[in-house]
Amino acid sequence: MSKIGTDLNEARTHLQNGRLIAIPTETVYGLAANAFDTDAVLSIFEVKNRPAFDPLIVHTATIEGILDIVTHLPDKAWQLAERFWPGPLTMLLPKKPSIPDLVTSGLPTVAVRIPDHPLTLQLLKSLPFPLAAPSANPFGYISPTTALHVEAQLGSHIPYILDGGSSGVGIESTIIGFQDDTPTVVRLGGLQLEEIEAVIGKVATTLHSSSNPLAPGMLKSHYAPRKPLFLMDNDEIQKQTPSDEVGYLFFEKPADIQRYRNGYVLSEKGDMREAAYHLFDYLRTLDTLPIREIWAEMLPAVGLGRAINDRLTRASVRQMDDVH
Ligand code: TXA
Ligand code: MG
């Protein structure tokens, strides 16, 4: 079992000694290690059971920290950095040799981000190295948004979980790259596409699977509960008699919600931010209920709705379908 607490000294000591700890961020909890320490980074892949071809995000507290690990930022990256960091945005930038190849799975770019969480920012400021941190879940499973989520799955592997409460955004950061000077979003996330486009103009999106070299970790099946999850239109759900053997995940509150024994509502008033905040927590809860399967409703495909739909779609793909 890991210790759960808010002691920054204890957190720092573990990291300085090459050990992994979980850290809170505004998106999801991360499984963190000294990004310059290859052995520590290797343990991240082992603990998560993560394939070595799936690179990690490196976190710093300041732009100066970012400039220690990347060669430069294109103009549009500067504009985004100034506007959205600290925040739920990750940028793919050309790496300096100080970042081990293991962190980037051999790619010439490193994924970097300044997370917007007071405890983690304080921790990062007190460390002489940046933190490599993927989401703190076993590979392919739902990302954790509380210390208890981390404890439930990785508790036996890590000594300490820094408890920063529940993650306010609730889904992972948006990832953008600048290959060939074309800003391209490779993962939808907590920062809306519309917000990015308001600053740098139209961006491309390539949200692919493992066949996409730009985001090798974006497997078709991801964020997945163990129970089968089916995407349904609200109409389709309403047409059928509610079953106690099914868990339902609604976006807004249906008028007949009391007919569903296992009915969860992401946001009673249909607010997408609130829906993102609840998404992974409710999926985890549904996964523990004595039900056969989960039926989830898609959100309107705008703003955070797109990022949530992406998570639901990947959660609905069975591992067996993900063989390429
Ligand atoms: O919100 C977040 O981004 C959280 C918190 C902890 O910061 N982290 C997170 O990390 O979601 P992870 O490892 O679960 O997802 C990172 C994604 C992976 O799909 C990986 O393939 C992609 O980022 N990635 C990392 N480095 C990359 C690179 N150099 N080029 C392309 N994709 C990269
Ligand atoms: Mg992840």
CSV table of C-alpha atoms and ligand atoms in Angstrom, one decimal:
chain,number,residue,atom,x,y,z
A,1,MET,CA,0.0,0.0,0.0
A,2,SER,CA,1.2,3.5,-0.7
A,3,LYS,CA,1.1,6.2,1.8
A,4,ILE,CA,-1.3,9.0,0.8
A,5,GLY,CA,-0.4,12.5,2.0
A,6,THR,CA,0.4,16.1,1.2
A,7,ASP,CA,4.0,16.1,2.4
A,8,LEU,CA,6.1,17.8,-0.3
A,9,ASN,CA,9.4,16.9,1.5
A,10,GLU,CA,8.5,13.3,1.5
A,11,ALA,CA,7.5,13.4,-2.2
A,12,ARG,CA,10.7,15.1,-3.1
A,13,THR,CA,12.9,12.7,-1.2
A,14,HIS,CA,11.4,9.7,-3.0
A,15,LEU,CA,11.9,11.4,-6.4
A,16,GLN,CA,15.5,12.4,-5.6
A,17,ASN,CA,16.2,8.7,-4.8
A,18,GLY,CA,15.0,7.5,-8.1
A,19,ARG,CA,11.6,6.3,-6.8
A,20,LEU,CA,8.2,6.8,-8.4
A,21,ILE,CA,5.3,8.7,-6.8
A,22,ALA,CA,1.9,9.7,-8.0
A,23,ILE,CA,1.3,13.4,-8.4
A,24,PRO,CA,-2.0,15.4,-8.8
A,25,THR,CA,-2.6,17.5,-11.8
A,26,GLU,CA,-5.6,19.5,-13.0
A,27,THR,CA,-6.2,16.9,-15.7
A,28,VAL,CA,-5.6,13.4,-14.2
A,29,TYR,CA,-3.0,12.0,-11.7
A,30,GLY,CA,0.4,11.3,-13.1
A,31,LEU,CA,3.0,8.5,-12.2
A,32,ALA,CA,6.1,10.6,-11.9
A,33,ALA,CA,9.8,10.1,-12.0
A,34,ASN,CA,13.0,12.2,-12.5
A,35,ALA,CA,12.9,12.6,-16.3
A,36,PHE,CA,16.7,12.7,-16.5
A,37,ASP,CA,17.1,9.3,-14.6
A,38,THR,CA,16.8,6.5,-17.1
A,39,ASP,CA,16.4,3.8,-14.5
A,40,ALA,CA,13.6,5.7,-12.8
A,41,VAL,CA,11.9,6.3,-16.1
A,42,LEU,CA,12.2,2.6,-16.9
A,43,SER,CA,10.3,1.8,-13.8
A,44,ILE,CA,7.4,3.9,-15.0
A,45,PHE,CA,7.1,1.6,-18.1
A,46,GLU,CA,7.3,-1.5,-15.8
A,47,VAL,CA,4.8,-0.3,-13.2
A,48,LYS,CA,2.2,0.8,-15.8
A,49,ASN,CA,2.9,-2.3,-18.0
A,50,ARG,CA,3.3,0.3,-20.8
A,51,PRO,CA,4.9,-0.6,-24.1
A,52,ALA,CA,8.2,1.1,-24.7
A,53,PHE,CA,6.9,2.6,-28.0
A,54,ASP,CA,4.6,4.9,-26.1
A,55,PRO,CA,6.5,8.1,-25.0
A,56,LEU,CA,6.0,10.1,-21.8
A,57,ILE,CA,5.0,13.7,-21.1
A,58,VAL,CA,7.6,15.8,-19.3
A,59,HIS,CA,6.4,18.3,-16.7
A,60,THR,CA,8.1,21.4,-15.5
A,61,ALA,CA,7.0,24.4,-13.4
A,62,THR,CA,8.2,27.2,-15.7
A,63,ILE,CA,9.0,28.2,-19.3
A,64,GLU,CA,12.7,28.2,-18.2
A,65,GLY,CA,12.3,24.6,-17.2
A,66,ILE,CA,10.9,23.9,-20.7
A,67,LEU,CA,13.8,25.6,-22.4
A,68,ASP,CA,16.2,23.3,-20.6
A,69,ILE,CA,14.7,20.3,-22.4
A,70,VAL,CA,13.6,21.6,-25.8
A,71,THR,CA,15.7,23.3,-28.5
A,72,HIS,CA,13.2,25.9,-29.4
A,73,LEU,CA,9.5,26.8,-29.6
A,74,PRO,CA,8.0,27.8,-32.9
A,75,ASP,CA,6.1,31.2,-32.8
A,76,LYS,CA,2.7,29.5,-32.5
A,77,ALA,CA,4.0,27.4,-29.6
A,78,TRP,CA,5.1,30.5,-27.8
A,79,GLN,CA,1.7,32.1,-28.3
A,80,LEU,CA,0.0,28.9,-26.8
A,81,ALA,CA,2.5,28.7,-24.0
A,82,GLU,CA,1.8,32.3,-23.0
A,83,ARG,CA,-1.9,31.9,-23.1
A,84,PHE,CA,-2.5,28.4,-21.7
A,85,TRP,CA,0.4,27.4,-19.4
A,86,PRO,CA,0.0,26.4,-16.7
A,87,GLY,CA,-2.9,24.4,-18.1
A,88,PRO,CA,-4.2,21.3,-19.8
A,89,LEU,CA,-2.1,21.6,-23.0
A,90,THR,CA,0.9,19.4,-24.0
A,91,MET,CA,3.2,20.5,-26.8
A,92,LEU,CA,5.5,18.2,-28.9
A,93,LEU,CA,8.8,20.1,-29.4
A,94,PRO,CA,12.3,19.2,-30.6
A,95,LYS,CA,14.1,17.7,-27.6
A,96,LYS,CA,17.5,18.5,-26.2
A,97,PRO,CA,20.0,15.6,-25.6
A,98,SER,CA,19.4,15.9,-21.8
A,99,ILE,CA,16.1,14.0,-22.2
A,100,PRO,CA,16.8,10.3,-22.5
A,101,ASP,CA,15.6,8.5,-25.6
A,102,LEU,CA,13.6,6.2,-23.4
A,103,VAL,CA,11.3,9.1,-22.4
A,104,THR,CA,10.4,9.9,-26.1
A,105,SER,CA,10.5,6.3,-27.3
A,106,GLY,CA,13.3,7.4,-29.6
A,107,LEU,CA,11.4,10.2,-31.2
A,108,PRO,CA,13.2,13.6,-31.9
A,109,THR,CA,10.4,15.5,-30.1
A,110,VAL,CA,9.5,15.5,-26.4
A,111,ALA,CA,6.0,16.1,-25.1
A,112,VAL,CA,6.1,18.9,-22.5
A,113,ARG,CA,3.6,20.6,-20.2
A,114,ILE,CA,3.3,22.9,-17.2
A,115,PRO,CA,0.4,21.5,-15.1
A,116,ASP,CA,-1.9,23.8,-13.3
A,117,HIS,CA,-2.0,22.3,-9.8
A,118,PRO,CA,-0.6,24.3,-6.8
A,119,LEU,CA,0.9,21.3,-5.0
A,120,THR,CA,2.6,19.9,-8.0
A,121,LEU,CA,3.8,23.3,-9.2
A,122,GLN,CA,5.4,23.7,-5.7
A,123,LEU,CA,7.0,20.3,-5.9
A,124,LEU,CA,8.4,20.9,-9.4
A,125,LYS,CA,9.8,24.3,-8.3
A,126,SER,CA,11.7,22.5,-5.5
A,127,LEU,CA,13.3,19.9,-7.7
A,128,PRO,CA,16.5,20.2,-9.8
A,129,PHE,CA,14.9,18.0,-12.6
A,130,PRO,CA,11.7,17.8,-14.5
A,131,LEU,CA,9.2,15.0,-14.0
A,132,ALA,CA,8.3,12.4,-16.6
A,133,ALA,CA,4.7,11.4,-15.9
A,134,PRO,CA,2.1,9.4,-17.8
A,135,SER,CA,-1.4,9.0,-16.3
A,136,ALA,CA,-1.1,6.9,-13.2
A,137,ASN,CA,-3.2,3.9,-14.4
A,138,PRO,CA,-2.2,0.5,-15.7
A,139,PHE,CA,-1.8,0.8,-19.5
A,140,GLY,CA,-5.1,1.0,-21.3
A,141,TYR,CA,-7.3,1.4,-18.3
A,142,ILE,CA,-9.2,4.5,-17.2
A,143,SER,CA,-7.0,7.4,-15.9
A,144,PRO,CA,-7.2,8.3,-12.2
A,145,THR,CA,-8.7,11.6,-11.0
A,146,THR,CA,-8.2,11.0,-7.3
A,147,ALA,CA,-5.5,9.7,-4.9
A,148,LEU,CA,-7.8,6.7,-4.1
A,149,HIS,CA,-8.1,5.8,-7.8
A,150,VAL,CA,-4.3,5.6,-7.9
A,151,GLU,CA,-4.1,3.6,-4.7
A,152,ALA,CA,-6.7,1.1,-5.9
A,153,GLN,CA,-4.5,0.1,-8.9
A,154,LEU,CA,-0.9,1.1,-8.3
A,155,GLY,CA,-0.9,1.1,-4.5
A,156,SER,CA,1.3,-1.9,-4.2
A,157,HIS,CA,4.0,-0.5,-6.6
A,158,ILE,CA,4.7,3.0,-5.3
A,159,PRO,CA,5.6,4.4,-1.9
A,160,TYR,CA,3.8,7.7,-2.0
A,161,ILE,CA,0.8,9.4,-3.5
A,162,LEU,CA,0.7,13.1,-3.2
A,163,ASP,CA,-2.9,14.0,-2.6
A,164,GLY,CA,-4.1,17.1,-4.3
A,165,GLY,CA,-7.9,16.3,-4.2
A,166,SER,CA,-9.9,15.4,-7.3
A,167,SER,CA,-8.6,16.6,-10.6
A,168,GLY,CA,-10.6,19.7,-11.7
A,169,VAL,CA,-10.6,19.1,-15.4
A,170,GLY,CA,-11.0,15.3,-15.3
A,171,ILE,CA,-9.6,14.3,-18.7
A,172,GLU,CA,-6.1,14.4,-20.0
A,173,SER,CA,-4.4,17.3,-21.7
A,174,THR,CA,-4.8,18.3,-25.3
A,175,ILE,CA,-1.7,17.4,-27.3
A,176,ILE,CA,-0.5,19.5,-30.2
A,177,GLY,CA,2.6,19.1,-32.5
A,178,PHE,CA,4.2,21.5,-35.0
A,179,GLN,CA,5.7,19.1,-37.6
A,180,ASP,CA,6.4,20.9,-40.9
A,181,ASP,CA,5.2,24.1,-39.3
A,182,THR,CA,1.6,22.8,-39.3
A,183,PRO,CA,0.0,22.9,-35.8
A,184,THR,CA,-1.7,19.5,-35.5
A,185,VAL,CA,-3.7,18.3,-32.6
A,186,VAL,CA,-3.0,14.6,-32.0
A,187,ARG,CA,-5.1,14.1,-28.8
A,188,LEU,CA,-8.2,16.0,-27.9
A,189,GLY,CA,-8.3,16.9,-24.2
A,190,GLY,CA,-9.0,19.4,-21.5
A,191,LEU,CA,-8.2,22.4,-23.6
A,192,GLN,CA,-10.8,22.9,-26.3
A,193,LEU,CA,-9.8,23.0,-29.9
A,194,GLU,CA,-11.9,26.2,-30.3
A,195,GLU,CA,-9.8,27.9,-27.6
A,196,ILE,CA,-6.5,26.9,-29.4
A,197,GLU,CA,-7.9,28.1,-32.7
A,198,ALA,CA,-8.9,31.5,-31.2
A,199,VAL,CA,-5.2,32.1,-30.5
A,200,ILE,CA,-3.3,30.6,-33.5
A,201,GLY,CA,-6.0,30.1,-36.1
A,202,LYS,CA,-7.1,26.8,-37.8
A,203,VAL,CA,-5.3,23.7,-36.7
A,204,ALA,CA,-5.2,20.3,-38.2
A,205,THR,CA,-6.3,17.2,-36.2
A,206,THR,CA,-5.0,13.6,-36.7
A,207,LEU,CA,-6.5,11.5,-34.0
A,208,HIS,CA,-5.2,8.2,-35.0
A,209,SER,CA,-4.4,4.9,-33.4
A,210,SER,CA,-1.2,2.9,-33.0
A,211,SER,CA,-0.7,3.2,-36.8
A,212,ASN,CA,-0.2,7.0,-36.3
A,213,PRO,CA,3.5,7.7,-35.8
A,214,LEU,CA,2.6,11.2,-34.4
A,215,ALA,CA,0.9,9.7,-31.4
A,216,PRO,CA,2.1,6.2,-30.9
A,217,GLY,CA,0.2,5.8,-27.7
A,218,MET,CA,-3.1,6.6,-29.1
A,219,LEU,CA,-4.3,3.1,-29.4
A,220,LYS,CA,-7.9,2.6,-30.6
A,221,SER,CA,-8.7,0.8,-27.4
A,222,HIS,CA,-7.8,3.0,-24.4
A,223,TYR,CA,-9.4,4.5,-21.3
A,224,ALA,CA,-11.3,1.3,-21.2
A,225,PRO,CA,-13.3,-0.2,-18.3
A,226,ARG,CA,-13.2,-4.0,-18.0
A,227,LYS,CA,-16.9,-4.3,-18.7
A,228,PRO,CA,-18.1,-4.0,-22.3
A,229,LEU,CA,-19.1,-0.5,-23.1
A,230,PHE,CA,-21.6,0.3,-25.9
A,231,LEU,CA,-22.2,3.8,-27.4
A,232,MET,CA,-25.9,4.4,-27.8
A,233,ASP,CA,-28.1,7.3,-29.0
A,234,ASN,CA,-30.3,8.6,-26.3
A,235,ASP,CA,-33.3,7.5,-28.5
A,236,GLU,CA,-32.1,4.0,-28.6
A,237,ILE,CA,-31.7,3.8,-24.8
A,238,GLN,CA,-35.2,5.3,-24.3
A,239,LYS,CA,-36.8,2.8,-26.6
A,240,GLN,CA,-35.7,-0.2,-24.5
A,241,THR,CA,-37.0,-1.3,-21.2
A,242,PRO,CA,-34.3,-0.4,-18.6
A,243,SER,CA,-32.4,-3.4,-17.3
A,244,ASP,CA,-30.8,-3.8,-13.9
A,245,GLU,CA,-28.0,-5.7,-15.6
A,246,VAL,CA,-27.0,-2.6,-17.6
A,247,GLY,CA,-25.2,0.5,-16.3
A,248,TYR,CA,-26.2,3.7,-18.0
A,249,LEU,CA,-24.0,6.8,-18.5
A,250,PHE,CA,-26.1,9.8,-19.5
A,251,PHE,CA,-24.9,13.2,-20.5
A,252,GLU,CA,-27.9,15.2,-19.1
A,253,LYS,CA,-30.5,14.0,-16.7
A,254,PRO,CA,-33.3,12.1,-18.5
A,255,ALA,CA,-36.8,12.9,-17.2
A,256,ASP,CA,-37.3,9.3,-16.3
A,257,ILE,CA,-34.0,8.8,-14.5
A,258,GLN,CA,-35.7,6.9,-11.7
A,259,ARG,CA,-36.4,4.0,-14.1
A,260,TYR,CA,-32.7,3.3,-14.3
A,261,ARG,CA,-31.3,1.4,-11.3
A,262,ASN,CA,-27.7,2.0,-12.4
A,263,GLY,CA,-28.1,5.3,-14.2
A,264,TYR,CA,-25.3,7.9,-13.9
A,265,VAL,CA,-25.7,11.5,-15.1
A,266,LEU,CA,-22.5,13.3,-16.2
A,267,SER,CA,-24.0,16.7,-15.7
A,268,GLU,CA,-27.6,17.3,-14.6
A,269,LYS,CA,-27.7,20.6,-16.4
A,270,GLY,CA,-25.8,19.4,-19.5
A,271,ASP,CA,-22.6,21.3,-18.7
A,272,MET,CA,-19.6,19.8,-20.6
A,273,ARG,CA,-17.0,20.9,-18.0
A,274,GLU,CA,-18.9,19.1,-15.3
A,275,ALA,CA,-19.3,16.1,-17.5
A,276,ALA,CA,-15.5,15.9,-18.1
A,277,TYR,CA,-14.9,16.2,-14.4
A,278,HIS,CA,-17.2,13.2,-13.6
A,279,LEU,CA,-16.4,11.0,-16.6
A,280,PHE,CA,-13.6,8.8,-15.4
A,281,ASP,CA,-14.9,8.6,-11.8
A,282,TYR,CA,-18.3,7.3,-13.1
A,283,LEU,CA,-16.8,4.9,-15.5
A,284,ARG,CA,-14.8,3.4,-12.7
A,285,THR,CA,-17.9,3.2,-10.5
A,286,LEU,CA,-19.8,1.5,-13.3
A,287,ASP,CA,-17.0,-0.9,-13.8
A,288,THR,CA,-17.3,-2.1,-10.2
A,289,LEU,CA,-21.1,-2.6,-10.2
A,290,PRO,CA,-22.7,-6.0,-10.6
A,291,ILE,CA,-23.8,-5.4,-14.1
A,292,ARG,CA,-23.2,-7.1,-17.5
A,293,GLU,CA,-22.4,-4.1,-19.6
A,294,ILE,CA,-22.3,-0.3,-19.8
A,295,TRP,CA,-24.4,1.8,-22.3
A,296,ALA,CA,-23.0,5.3,-22.7
A,297,GLU,CA,-24.6,8.3,-24.5
A,298,MET,CA,-22.4,10.5,-26.7
A,299,LEU,CA,-22.2,14.2,-26.2
A,300,PRO,CA,-22.7,16.9,-28.9
A,301,ALA,CA,-19.5,17.1,-30.9
A,302,VAL,CA,-18.3,20.5,-29.9
A,303,GLY,CA,-15.8,21.8,-27.3
A,304,LEU,CA,-15.1,19.3,-24.6
A,305,GLY,CA,-17.8,17.1,-26.0
A,306,ARG,CA,-15.4,16.0,-28.7
A,307,ALA,CA,-12.8,15.0,-26.2
A,308,ILE,CA,-15.3,13.2,-24.0
A,309,ASN,CA,-16.6,11.4,-27.1
A,310,ASP,CA,-13.1,10.4,-28.0
A,311,ARG,CA,-12.7,8.8,-24.6
A,312,LEU,CA,-16.0,7.0,-24.8
A,313,THR,CA,-15.3,5.7,-28.3
A,314,ARG,CA,-11.9,4.3,-27.2
A,315,ALA,CA,-13.5,2.8,-24.1
A,316,SER,CA,-16.0,1.1,-26.3
A,317,VAL,CA,-13.4,-0.7,-28.4
A,318,ARG,CA,-12.6,-4.2,-27.1
A,319,GLN,CA,-8.9,-5.0,-26.9
A,320,MET,CA,-9.3,-7.8,-29.5
A,321,ASP,CA,-10.4,-5.2,-32.1
A,322,ASP,CA,-7.2,-3.3,-31.5
A,323,VAL,CA,-4.9,-5.7,-33.3
A,324,HIS,CA,-3.4,-4.0,-36.3
B,1,TXA,O1,-3.0,15.3,-18.8
B,1,TXA,C1,-2.1,14.6,-19.2
B,1,TXA,O2,-1.5,14.8,-20.3
B,1,TXA,C2,-1.6,13.6,-18.2
B,1,TXA,C3,-1.0,14.3,-16.9
B,1,TXA,C4,-0.4,13.4,-15.9
B,1,TXA,O3,-0.1,15.3,-17.4
B,1,TXA,N1,-0.6,12.7,-18.8
B,1,TXA,C5,-1.0,11.8,-19.7
B,1,TXA,O4,0.1,11.0,-20.1
B,1,TXA,O5,-2.1,11.7,-20.2
B,1,TXA,P1,-0.1,9.7,-21.0
B,1,TXA,O6,1.3,9.1,-21.0
B,1,TXA,O7,-1.2,8.9,-20.4
B,1,TXA,O8,-0.4,10.2,-22.4
B,1,TXA,C6,0.6,10.8,-23.1
B,1,TXA,C7,0.3,10.7,-24.6
B,1,TXA,C8,0.5,9.3,-25.1
B,1,TXA,O9,-0.5,8.9,-26.0
B,1,TXA,C9,1.8,9.4,-25.9
B,1,TXA,O10,1.9,8.5,-27.0
B,1,TXA,C10,1.8,10.8,-26.4
B,1,TXA,O11,1.3,11.5,-25.3
B,1,TXA,N2,3.2,11.3,-26.6
B,1,TXA,C11,4.1,11.5,-25.7
B,1,TXA,N3,5.3,12.0,-26.3
B,1,TXA,C12,5.0,12.1,-27.6
B,1,TXA,C13,5.8,12.4,-28.7
B,1,TXA,N4,7.0,12.8,-28.6
B,1,TXA,N5,5.2,12.4,-29.9
B,1,TXA,C14,3.9,12.0,-30.0
B,1,TXA,N6,3.1,11.6,-29.0
B,1,TXA,C15,3.7,11.6,-27.8
B,2,MG,MG,-2.7,7.6,-20.2
